[in-house]
Coordinates of C-alpha atoms and ligand atoms in Angstrom, one line a residue:
M1 CA 0.0 0.1 -0.1
V2 CA 1.3 3.4 -0.8
I3 CA 0.6 6.0 2.0
I4 CA 1.0 9.7 1.5
S5 CA 2.0 10.9 4.9
T6 CA 1.3 14.0 6.6
D7 CA 2.3 12.7 9.9
I8 CA 5.6 10.4 9.5
H9 CA 5.5 9.0 13.0
K10 CA 1.8 7.9 12.9
C11 CA 2.1 6.3 9.6
V12 CA 5.3 4.4 10.7
T13 CA 3.8 3.3 13.6
E14 CA 0.7 1.9 12.0
S15 CA 2.6 0.3 9.0
V16 CA 5.0 -1.5 11.4
A17 CA 2.1 -2.6 13.5
R18 CA 0.3 -4.2 10.6
C19 CA 3.6 -6.1 9.8
E20 CA 4.0 -8.7 12.4
H21 CA 7.5 -9.2 13.3
D22 CA 10.2 -10.3 15.7
R23 CA 13.2 -7.9 15.4
L24 CA 13.1 -4.8 13.3
F25 CA 15.9 -3.5 11.1
V26 CA 16.2 0.1 9.3
L27 CA 18.6 0.4 6.5
T28 CA 20.1 3.9 5.7
D29 CA 22.7 5.2 3.5
E30 CA 25.4 7.7 5.0
T31 CA 23.5 10.8 3.8
T32 CA 20.1 9.4 5.0
D33 CA 21.4 8.2 8.2
K34 CA 22.6 11.9 9.1
L35 CA 19.6 13.8 7.3
C36 CA 16.5 11.6 7.4
R37 CA 17.1 9.2 10.5
P38 CA 16.3 12.0 12.9
L39 CA 12.9 12.1 11.3
I40 CA 11.9 8.6 12.4
E41 CA 14.4 8.1 15.4
G42 CA 11.6 9.3 17.9
V43 CA 9.1 6.6 16.8
E44 CA 8.3 4.5 19.8
C45 CA 8.1 1.2 17.8
L46 CA 11.6 1.9 16.4
Q47 CA 13.2 2.1 20.0
D48 CA 14.9 -1.2 19.7
A49 CA 15.4 -1.2 15.7
I50 CA 18.7 -2.1 14.7
Y51 CA 20.3 0.5 12.0
I52 CA 22.4 -0.9 9.1
T53 CA 24.2 2.1 7.3
I54 CA 25.6 1.3 3.6
G55 CA 27.5 3.8 1.3
A56 CA 25.5 6.7 -0.4
T57 CA 25.9 6.7 -4.1
D58 CA 24.8 4.3 -6.9
A59 CA 28.3 2.9 -7.1
C60 CA 27.6 1.2 -3.7
K61 CA 24.7 -0.7 -5.3
T62 CA 26.7 -3.8 -5.5
L63 CA 26.9 -7.3 -4.5
D64 CA 29.5 -6.6 -1.9
T65 CA 27.0 -4.0 -0.4
L66 CA 24.3 -6.7 -0.6
A67 CA 26.5 -9.1 1.2
Y68 CA 27.2 -6.7 3.9
V69 CA 23.5 -6.2 4.5
W70 CA 22.8 -9.9 4.6
T71 CA 25.6 -10.3 6.9
K72 CA 24.6 -7.6 9.2
L73 CA 20.8 -9.3 9.2
G74 CA 22.4 -12.7 10.3
E75 CA 24.9 -11.4 12.9
C76 CA 22.2 -9.2 14.5
G77 CA 19.7 -12.1 14.6
A78 CA 17.2 -11.5 11.9
T79 CA 14.9 -14.3 11.3
R80 CA 12.4 -14.9 8.5
H81 CA 9.8 -13.0 10.9
S82 CA 12.1 -9.9 11.0
L83 CA 11.1 -6.6 9.2
L84 CA 13.4 -4.3 7.2
I85 CA 12.6 -0.6 6.8
N86 CA 14.4 1.0 4.0
L87 CA 14.9 4.9 4.5
G88 CA 16.7 6.3 1.5
G89 CA 16.7 6.8 -2.2
G90 CA 16.4 4.5 -5.1
M91 CA 19.6 2.9 -4.2
V92 CA 18.6 2.1 -0.8
T93 CA 15.1 0.9 -1.5
D94 CA 16.3 -1.1 -4.4
L95 CA 19.2 -2.9 -2.7
G96 CA 17.3 -3.0 0.7
G97 CA 14.2 -4.6 -1.3
F98 CA 16.5 -7.2 -2.7
A99 CA 18.3 -8.1 0.7
A100 CA 14.9 -8.4 2.2
S101 CA 13.4 -10.5 -0.8
T102 CA 16.3 -13.0 -0.8
F103 CA 17.2 -13.3 3.0
K104 CA 16.2 -16.6 4.5
R105 CA 14.2 -17.0 1.2
G106 CA 12.4 -13.4 2.1
I107 CA 11.5 -11.3 4.9
K108 CA 9.0 -8.3 4.6
Y109 CA 10.0 -4.9 3.9
I110 CA 8.7 -1.3 4.1
N111 CA 10.0 1.6 1.8
I112 CA 10.3 5.2 3.0
P113 CA 11.7 6.8 0.0
T114 CA 13.5 10.3 0.6
T115 CA 14.0 11.5 -3.0
L116 CA 11.5 12.6 -5.5
L117 CA 12.8 9.8 -7.9
S118 CA 12.4 7.2 -5.3
M119 CA 9.1 8.5 -4.2
V120 CA 7.5 8.5 -7.6
D121 CA 9.2 5.6 -9.3
A122 CA 11.9 3.4 -7.5
A123 CA 10.4 2.5 -4.2
V124 CA 7.0 1.8 -5.7
G125 CA 6.0 -1.3 -7.8
G126 CA 8.3 -4.1 -6.4
K127 CA 11.3 -3.9 -8.7
T128 CA 14.4 -4.7 -6.4
G129 CA 18.2 -5.3 -7.4
I130 CA 21.7 -4.5 -7.6
N131 CA 24.0 -3.3 -10.4
F132 CA 26.2 -6.3 -11.8
N133 CA 29.1 -6.5 -14.4
G134 CA 28.6 -2.9 -15.2
L135 CA 25.1 -3.1 -15.9
K136 CA 22.5 -1.5 -14.0
N137 CA 19.9 -3.5 -12.0
E138 CA 21.1 -6.5 -13.7
I139 CA 20.3 -8.9 -10.9
G140 CA 17.2 -8.4 -8.8
V141 CA 13.5 -9.8 -8.2
F142 CA 10.0 -8.3 -8.3
N143 CA 8.6 -8.4 -4.8
A144 CA 6.6 -5.6 -3.6
A145 CA 7.1 -3.6 -0.1
Q146 CA 4.4 -4.4 2.4
D147 CA 3.8 -0.3 2.5
V148 CA 5.5 2.6 0.9
I149 CA 5.3 5.8 3.2
L150 CA 5.6 9.1 1.3
D151 CA 6.7 12.0 3.3
T152 CA 6.2 14.7 0.8
E153 CA 7.7 17.3 3.4
L154 CA 10.8 15.7 2.4
L155 CA 10.7 17.4 -1.0
R156 CA 11.4 20.8 0.7
T157 CA 14.9 19.3 1.6
L158 CA 16.0 18.3 -1.9
D159 CA 18.2 20.4 -4.2
S160 CA 17.0 21.5 -7.6
R161 CA 19.0 18.9 -9.3
N162 CA 17.2 16.1 -7.6
I163 CA 13.9 17.7 -8.1
C164 CA 14.5 17.7 -11.9
S165 CA 15.7 14.2 -11.7
G166 CA 12.5 12.8 -10.0
Y167 CA 10.2 15.1 -12.0
A168 CA 11.4 13.5 -15.4
E169 CA 9.8 10.3 -14.2
M170 CA 6.6 12.4 -13.3
L171 CA 6.6 13.8 -16.9
K172 CA 6.9 10.1 -18.2
H173 CA 3.7 9.4 -16.1
G174 CA 2.0 12.3 -17.3
L175 CA 2.7 11.4 -21.2
I176 CA 1.5 7.9 -20.7
S177 CA -1.8 9.1 -18.8
N178 CA -3.6 12.0 -20.1
T179 CA -3.2 15.5 -21.7
E180 CA -4.6 17.4 -18.7
N181 CA -1.9 16.0 -16.3
W182 CA 1.0 16.5 -19.1
A183 CA 0.0 19.9 -19.6
E184 CA 0.0 20.6 -15.7
L185 CA 3.6 19.2 -15.7
I186 CA 5.0 21.1 -18.5
R187 CA 3.4 24.5 -16.9
F188 CA 4.6 23.9 -13.4
D189 CA 8.0 25.8 -12.3
I190 CA 10.3 23.5 -11.1
S191 CA 13.5 25.6 -11.5
G192 CA 12.0 28.8 -9.8
K193 CA 10.4 29.2 -6.5
I194 CA 8.5 25.7 -6.1
D195 CA 5.1 25.5 -4.9
Y196 CA 5.8 22.4 -2.6
A197 CA 2.3 21.8 -1.4
R198 CA 1.0 21.7 -5.2
L199 CA 4.1 19.6 -6.1
G200 CA 3.2 17.1 -3.2
Q201 CA -0.3 16.8 -4.6
M202 CA 1.2 16.1 -8.2
V203 CA 3.5 13.3 -6.6
G204 CA 0.2 11.7 -5.2
T205 CA -1.2 11.7 -8.8
S206 CA 1.9 10.5 -10.5
V207 CA 2.2 7.6 -7.9
A208 CA -1.3 6.7 -8.5
I209 CA -0.6 6.3 -12.3
K210 CA 2.3 3.9 -11.5
E211 CA 0.5 2.0 -9.1
R212 CA -2.3 1.5 -11.5
I213 CA -0.1 0.2 -14.1
V214 CA 1.8 -2.1 -11.7
E215 CA -1.5 -3.6 -10.3
E216 CA -2.6 -4.4 -13.8
D217 CA 0.9 -6.0 -14.7
P218 CA 3.2 -6.4 -11.7
F219 CA 5.8 -8.4 -13.7
E220 CA 6.1 -6.3 -16.9
K221 CA 4.6 -9.0 -19.2
G222 CA 2.8 -6.2 -21.1
I223 CA 1.3 -2.7 -20.2
R224 CA 3.8 -2.0 -17.4
K225 CA 6.3 -1.6 -20.3
A226 CA 4.6 1.7 -20.5
L227 CA 6.7 2.9 -17.7
N228 CA 9.7 2.2 -19.7
L229 CA 9.1 5.4 -22.2
G230 CA 12.1 7.4 -22.4
H231 CA 14.1 4.6 -20.8
T232 CA 15.7 2.7 -23.8
A233 CA 17.3 5.7 -25.0
G234 CA 17.9 7.2 -21.5
H235 CA 19.8 4.1 -20.0
A236 CA 22.1 4.2 -22.9
L237 CA 22.6 8.0 -22.5
E238 CA 23.2 7.4 -18.9
S239 CA 26.0 4.8 -19.5
L240 CA 27.6 6.9 -21.9
M241 CA 27.9 9.8 -19.5
L242 CA 29.0 7.5 -16.9
K243 CA 31.8 6.3 -19.5
H244 CA 32.7 9.8 -20.0
G245 CA 33.4 10.3 -16.1
T246 CA 30.6 12.7 -16.0
P247 CA 27.8 10.6 -14.7
V248 CA 24.3 12.3 -14.3
L249 CA 21.5 11.8 -12.2
H250 CA 19.1 9.1 -13.6
G251 CA 16.1 11.5 -14.4
Y252 CA 18.4 13.9 -16.6
A253 CA 19.0 10.7 -18.8
V254 CA 15.5 10.0 -18.9
A255 CA 14.4 13.5 -19.7
W256 CA 17.0 13.5 -22.6
G257 CA 15.5 9.8 -23.4
L258 CA 12.0 11.3 -23.6
I259 CA 13.2 13.9 -26.3
C260 CA 14.4 10.8 -28.4
E261 CA 11.6 8.5 -27.9
L262 CA 9.1 11.2 -28.5
Y263 CA 10.9 11.9 -31.8
L264 CA 10.5 8.5 -32.6
S265 CA 6.9 8.3 -31.8
C266 CA 6.4 11.3 -34.2
T267 CA 8.2 9.7 -37.1
K268 CA 7.1 6.0 -36.4
V269 CA 3.5 6.2 -34.8
G270 CA 2.2 9.6 -35.4
F271 CA 2.6 11.4 -32.2
P272 CA 1.3 15.0 -32.5
T273 CA 4.4 17.2 -33.5
D274 CA 3.2 20.2 -31.2
K275 CA 3.1 18.2 -28.1
M276 CA 6.6 16.7 -28.8
R277 CA 8.0 20.0 -29.4
Q278 CA 6.4 21.7 -26.2
T279 CA 7.8 18.8 -24.2
V280 CA 11.2 19.1 -25.8
R281 CA 11.0 22.9 -25.0
F282 CA 10.2 21.9 -21.3
V283 CA 13.2 19.4 -21.1
R284 CA 15.8 21.6 -23.0
E285 CA 14.9 24.6 -20.6
H286 CA 15.2 22.5 -17.3
Y287 CA 17.8 20.0 -18.0
G288 CA 20.1 21.4 -20.5
E289 CA 21.6 19.7 -23.4
M290 CA 23.6 16.3 -23.4
E291 CA 26.9 16.8 -24.9
F292 CA 28.1 14.1 -27.4
T293 CA 29.0 13.6 -30.9
C294 CA 28.0 11.5 -33.8
E295 CA 31.2 9.4 -33.2
E296 CA 29.4 8.0 -30.1
Y297 CA 26.4 6.9 -31.8
E298 CA 27.8 3.4 -32.2
T299 CA 28.7 3.1 -28.4
L300 CA 25.1 4.2 -27.5
Y301 CA 23.7 1.5 -30.0
E302 CA 25.9 -1.0 -28.2
F303 CA 24.6 -0.1 -24.7
M304 CA 21.0 -0.3 -26.2
T305 CA 21.6 -3.8 -27.3
H306 CA 22.1 -4.9 -23.6
D307 CA 19.0 -3.4 -22.4
K308 CA 16.8 -6.1 -20.6
K309 CA 13.9 -5.0 -22.4
N310 CA 15.2 -6.5 -25.6
T311 CA 13.8 -9.7 -27.1
A312 CA 16.5 -11.7 -29.2
G313 CA 18.3 -9.2 -31.8
T314 CA 16.0 -6.4 -31.6
I315 CA 16.1 -3.1 -29.7
N316 CA 12.6 -2.6 -27.9
F317 CA 10.9 0.8 -27.5
T318 CA 7.7 2.0 -25.7
L319 CA 6.3 4.9 -27.8
L320 CA 3.4 6.9 -28.0
G321 CA 0.6 7.6 -30.7
E322 CA -0.7 10.4 -28.6
I323 CA -0.3 11.1 -25.1
G324 CA -2.0 8.0 -23.1
D325 CA -1.9 6.1 -26.4
I326 CA 0.8 3.6 -25.4
R327 CA 2.5 1.5 -28.0
I328 CA 4.7 -1.2 -26.5
N329 CA 7.0 -3.6 -28.1
Q330 CA 8.1 -1.1 -30.9
I331 CA 11.2 -1.8 -32.7
A332 CA 13.4 0.7 -34.8
T333 CA 16.3 0.3 -37.4
K334 CA 19.8 1.5 -36.6
E335 CA 19.2 4.2 -39.1
E336 CA 16.1 5.4 -37.2
I337 CA 18.0 5.3 -34.0
F338 CA 20.7 7.4 -35.1
D339 CA 18.4 9.8 -36.7
M340 CA 16.8 10.1 -33.3
F341 CA 20.3 10.8 -31.7
D342 CA 20.8 13.5 -34.3
F343 CA 17.4 15.0 -33.3
L344 CA 18.4 15.0 -29.5
R345 CA 21.9 16.7 -30.6
E346 CA 20.5 19.2 -33.0
G347 CA 16.9 19.7 -32.5
Ligands
LIG1 N1 10.7 2.1 -13.2 C1 9.9 1.3 -14.1 C2 8.9 0.3 -13.5 O1 9.0 0.2 -12.1 O2 8.5 -0.5 -14.1

């Protein structure tokens, strides 16, 4: 259950009470341990909780870190009836969710996402995992949290880059849902003085879109692929930036991926050009340009061939015929893909 919290202490207390358990563990990273742990520490049911803290960046989303969490759970007496609370961004909720799903064949877990990206995407929907062999989220399982507690007050603590990063996933949810939602998203001011109360409500709408899709198709056999809009190109762009030694926040790559895939949607399945142009203008204004040359198209293409979403020998896209008109399992030729990268670079 996704709970939009106005009182984090009350929500945590009720949620923990619903999950019968013997011992209680809280997973934080070095940042959330300092900044977010104080928000929940006073909660009475957490008095005896055992805290496990891991490194804070995506570079820590590894098998070693996972083994560290399993070891700590074991050493501190976790049983199959223990409960894990993941307090952090997508790295913590993904890795913690996977640790919980695999420890003694699975213990229950609750997510308390602390970034916009994890609130609207990573912490919701049961995808868990770690990076492996240089590939993002290569190893993992589908297993939903018992509860996801969203404290939208935390949005006020985020810097503008983290707001933009999460907002790209909200924009994706707008594009796959309806014109009204999309129009509100591209009108909202994310770079100036943010209306946090309104943003909090928009987060609720955004999460509801994701929940509806996940409920229909929890294991991504069909319609859940809608949530991959912008991600086939986006993951390749993210990997290229990492290779350059200039990593970007996931949502920036998704925003540029949306430019790519809306362009492909226009050329292949008739997405309206004016709506594509308006979205592209919004992305270029708030996320800037991605710097790369045509010499790097082959590398990007190579990254795309490793995407989890592919089926033998083809690169799989989710495209749109209109806002909300989702076309899954679309393929594109290498020439079309290179043309798409030209559009991203040159407009
Ligand atoms: N992040 C896309 C999904 O949860 O399916």
